[in-house]
mmCIF file of C-alpha atoms in Angstrom:
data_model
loop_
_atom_site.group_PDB
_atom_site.id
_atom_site.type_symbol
_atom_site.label_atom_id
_atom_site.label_comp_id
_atom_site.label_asym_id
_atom_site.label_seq_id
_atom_site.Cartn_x
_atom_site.Cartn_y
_atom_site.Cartn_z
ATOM 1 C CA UNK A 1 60.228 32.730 6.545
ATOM 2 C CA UNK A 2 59.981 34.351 10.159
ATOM 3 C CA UNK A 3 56.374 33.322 10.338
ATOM 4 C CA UNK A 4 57.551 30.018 9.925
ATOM 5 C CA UNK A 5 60.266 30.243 12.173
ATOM 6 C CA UNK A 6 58.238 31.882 15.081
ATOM 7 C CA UNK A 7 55.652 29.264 14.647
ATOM 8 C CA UNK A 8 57.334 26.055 16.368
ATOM 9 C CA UNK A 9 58.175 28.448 19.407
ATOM 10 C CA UNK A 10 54.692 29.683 19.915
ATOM 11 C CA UNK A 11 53.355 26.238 19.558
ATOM 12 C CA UNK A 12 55.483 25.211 22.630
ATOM 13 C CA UNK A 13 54.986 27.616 24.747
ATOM 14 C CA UNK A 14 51.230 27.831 24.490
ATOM 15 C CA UNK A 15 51.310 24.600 24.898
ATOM 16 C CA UNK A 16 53.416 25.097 28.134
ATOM 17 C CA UNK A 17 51.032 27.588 29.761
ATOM 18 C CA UNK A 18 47.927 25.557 28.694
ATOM 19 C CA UNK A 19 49.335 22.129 30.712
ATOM 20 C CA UNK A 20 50.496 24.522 33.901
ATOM 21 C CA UNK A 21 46.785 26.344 33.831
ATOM 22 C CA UNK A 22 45.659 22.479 33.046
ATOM 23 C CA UNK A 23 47.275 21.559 36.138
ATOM 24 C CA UNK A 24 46.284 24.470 38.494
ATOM 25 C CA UNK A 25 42.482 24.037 37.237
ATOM 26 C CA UNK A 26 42.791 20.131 37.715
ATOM 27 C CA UNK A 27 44.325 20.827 41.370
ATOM 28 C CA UNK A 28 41.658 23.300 42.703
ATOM 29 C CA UNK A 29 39.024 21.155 41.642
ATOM 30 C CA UNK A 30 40.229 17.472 42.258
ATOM 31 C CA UNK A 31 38.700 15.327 44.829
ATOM 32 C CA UNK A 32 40.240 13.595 47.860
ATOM 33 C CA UNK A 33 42.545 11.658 46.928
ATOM 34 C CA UNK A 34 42.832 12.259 43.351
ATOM 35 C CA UNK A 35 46.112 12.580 41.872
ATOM 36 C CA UNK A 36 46.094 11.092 38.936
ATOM 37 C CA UNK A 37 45.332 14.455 35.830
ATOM 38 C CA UNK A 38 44.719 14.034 32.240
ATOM 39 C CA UNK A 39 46.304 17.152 30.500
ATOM 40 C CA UNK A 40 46.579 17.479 26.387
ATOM 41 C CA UNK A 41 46.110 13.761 26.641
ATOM 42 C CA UNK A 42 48.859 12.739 28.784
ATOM 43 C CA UNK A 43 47.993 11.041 32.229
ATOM 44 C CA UNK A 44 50.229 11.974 34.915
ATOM 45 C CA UNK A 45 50.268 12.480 38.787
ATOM 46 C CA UNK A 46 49.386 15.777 39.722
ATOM 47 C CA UNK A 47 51.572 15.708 42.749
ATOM 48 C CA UNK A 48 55.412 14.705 41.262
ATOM 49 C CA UNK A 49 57.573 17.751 40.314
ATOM 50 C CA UNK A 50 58.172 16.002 36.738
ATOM 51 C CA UNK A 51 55.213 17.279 34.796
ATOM 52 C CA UNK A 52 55.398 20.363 36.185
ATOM 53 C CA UNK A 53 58.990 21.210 35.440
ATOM 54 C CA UNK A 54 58.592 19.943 31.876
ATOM 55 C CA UNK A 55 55.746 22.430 31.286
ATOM 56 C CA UNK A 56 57.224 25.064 32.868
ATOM 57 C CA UNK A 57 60.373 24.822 30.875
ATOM 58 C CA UNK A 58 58.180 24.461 27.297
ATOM 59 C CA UNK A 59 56.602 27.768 28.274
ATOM 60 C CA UNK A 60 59.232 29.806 29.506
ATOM 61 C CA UNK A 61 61.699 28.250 26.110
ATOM 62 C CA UNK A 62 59.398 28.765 23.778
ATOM 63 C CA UNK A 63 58.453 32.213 24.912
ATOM 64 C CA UNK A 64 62.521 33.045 25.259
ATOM 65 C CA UNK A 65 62.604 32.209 21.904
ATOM 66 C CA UNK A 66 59.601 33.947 20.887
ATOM 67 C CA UNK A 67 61.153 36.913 22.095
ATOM 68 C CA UNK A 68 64.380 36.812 20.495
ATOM 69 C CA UNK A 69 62.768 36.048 17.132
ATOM 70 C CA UNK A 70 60.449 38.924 17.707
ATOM 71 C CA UNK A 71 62.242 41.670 15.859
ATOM 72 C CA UNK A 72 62.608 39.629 12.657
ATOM 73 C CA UNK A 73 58.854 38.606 12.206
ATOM 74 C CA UNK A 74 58.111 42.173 12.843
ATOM 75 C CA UNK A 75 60.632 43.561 9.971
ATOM 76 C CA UNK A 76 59.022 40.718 7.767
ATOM 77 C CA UNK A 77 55.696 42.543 8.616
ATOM 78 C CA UNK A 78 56.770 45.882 7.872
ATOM 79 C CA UNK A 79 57.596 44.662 4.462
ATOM 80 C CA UNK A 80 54.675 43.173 3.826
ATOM 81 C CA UNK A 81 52.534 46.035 5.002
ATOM 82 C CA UNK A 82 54.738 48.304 2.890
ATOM 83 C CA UNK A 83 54.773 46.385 -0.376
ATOM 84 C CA UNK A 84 50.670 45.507 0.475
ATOM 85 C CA UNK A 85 49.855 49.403 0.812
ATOM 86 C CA UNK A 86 52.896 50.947 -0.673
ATOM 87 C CA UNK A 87 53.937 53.660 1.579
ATOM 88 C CA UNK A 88 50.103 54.229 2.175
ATOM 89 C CA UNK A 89 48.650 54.020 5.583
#
């Protein structure tokens, strides 16, 4: 159940960081006058604040989240690796 949990998280904030690295790459190699970007199939202009507030926030949520569901998805693997190996490392 933590896996699961953890999973929605993760999802949005890789999907955070990829648009903002999107977004730098598109930026440092756009032409003169281009401001128009195409990032995980969304168009949007590279120069309004909207876009990159919105993937800012997805990656610093989802990695706040991450983080505080962190501990449990590490006891779930404990379990696992204890029941898979009993006791045996």
């Amino acid at each position: 159940r933590p896996y699961a949990l953890i999973a929605l998280p993760a999802l949005v904030c890789a999907l955070g960081v990829i648009g903002l690295l999107e977004s730098v790459h598109f930026l440092s190699e756009r032409t003169l006058g281009d401001t128009e970007a195409h990032v995980l199939g969304i168009v949007w202009n590279i120069e309004s604040v909207w876009p990159w507030a919105v993937f800012g926030v997805m990656a610093v949520a989802g990695y706040l989240v991450c983080r505080r569901l962190a501990p449990s998805v590490a006891d779930a693997f404990g379990h696992a690796q204890l029941k898979a190996y009993g006791g045996r490392s």
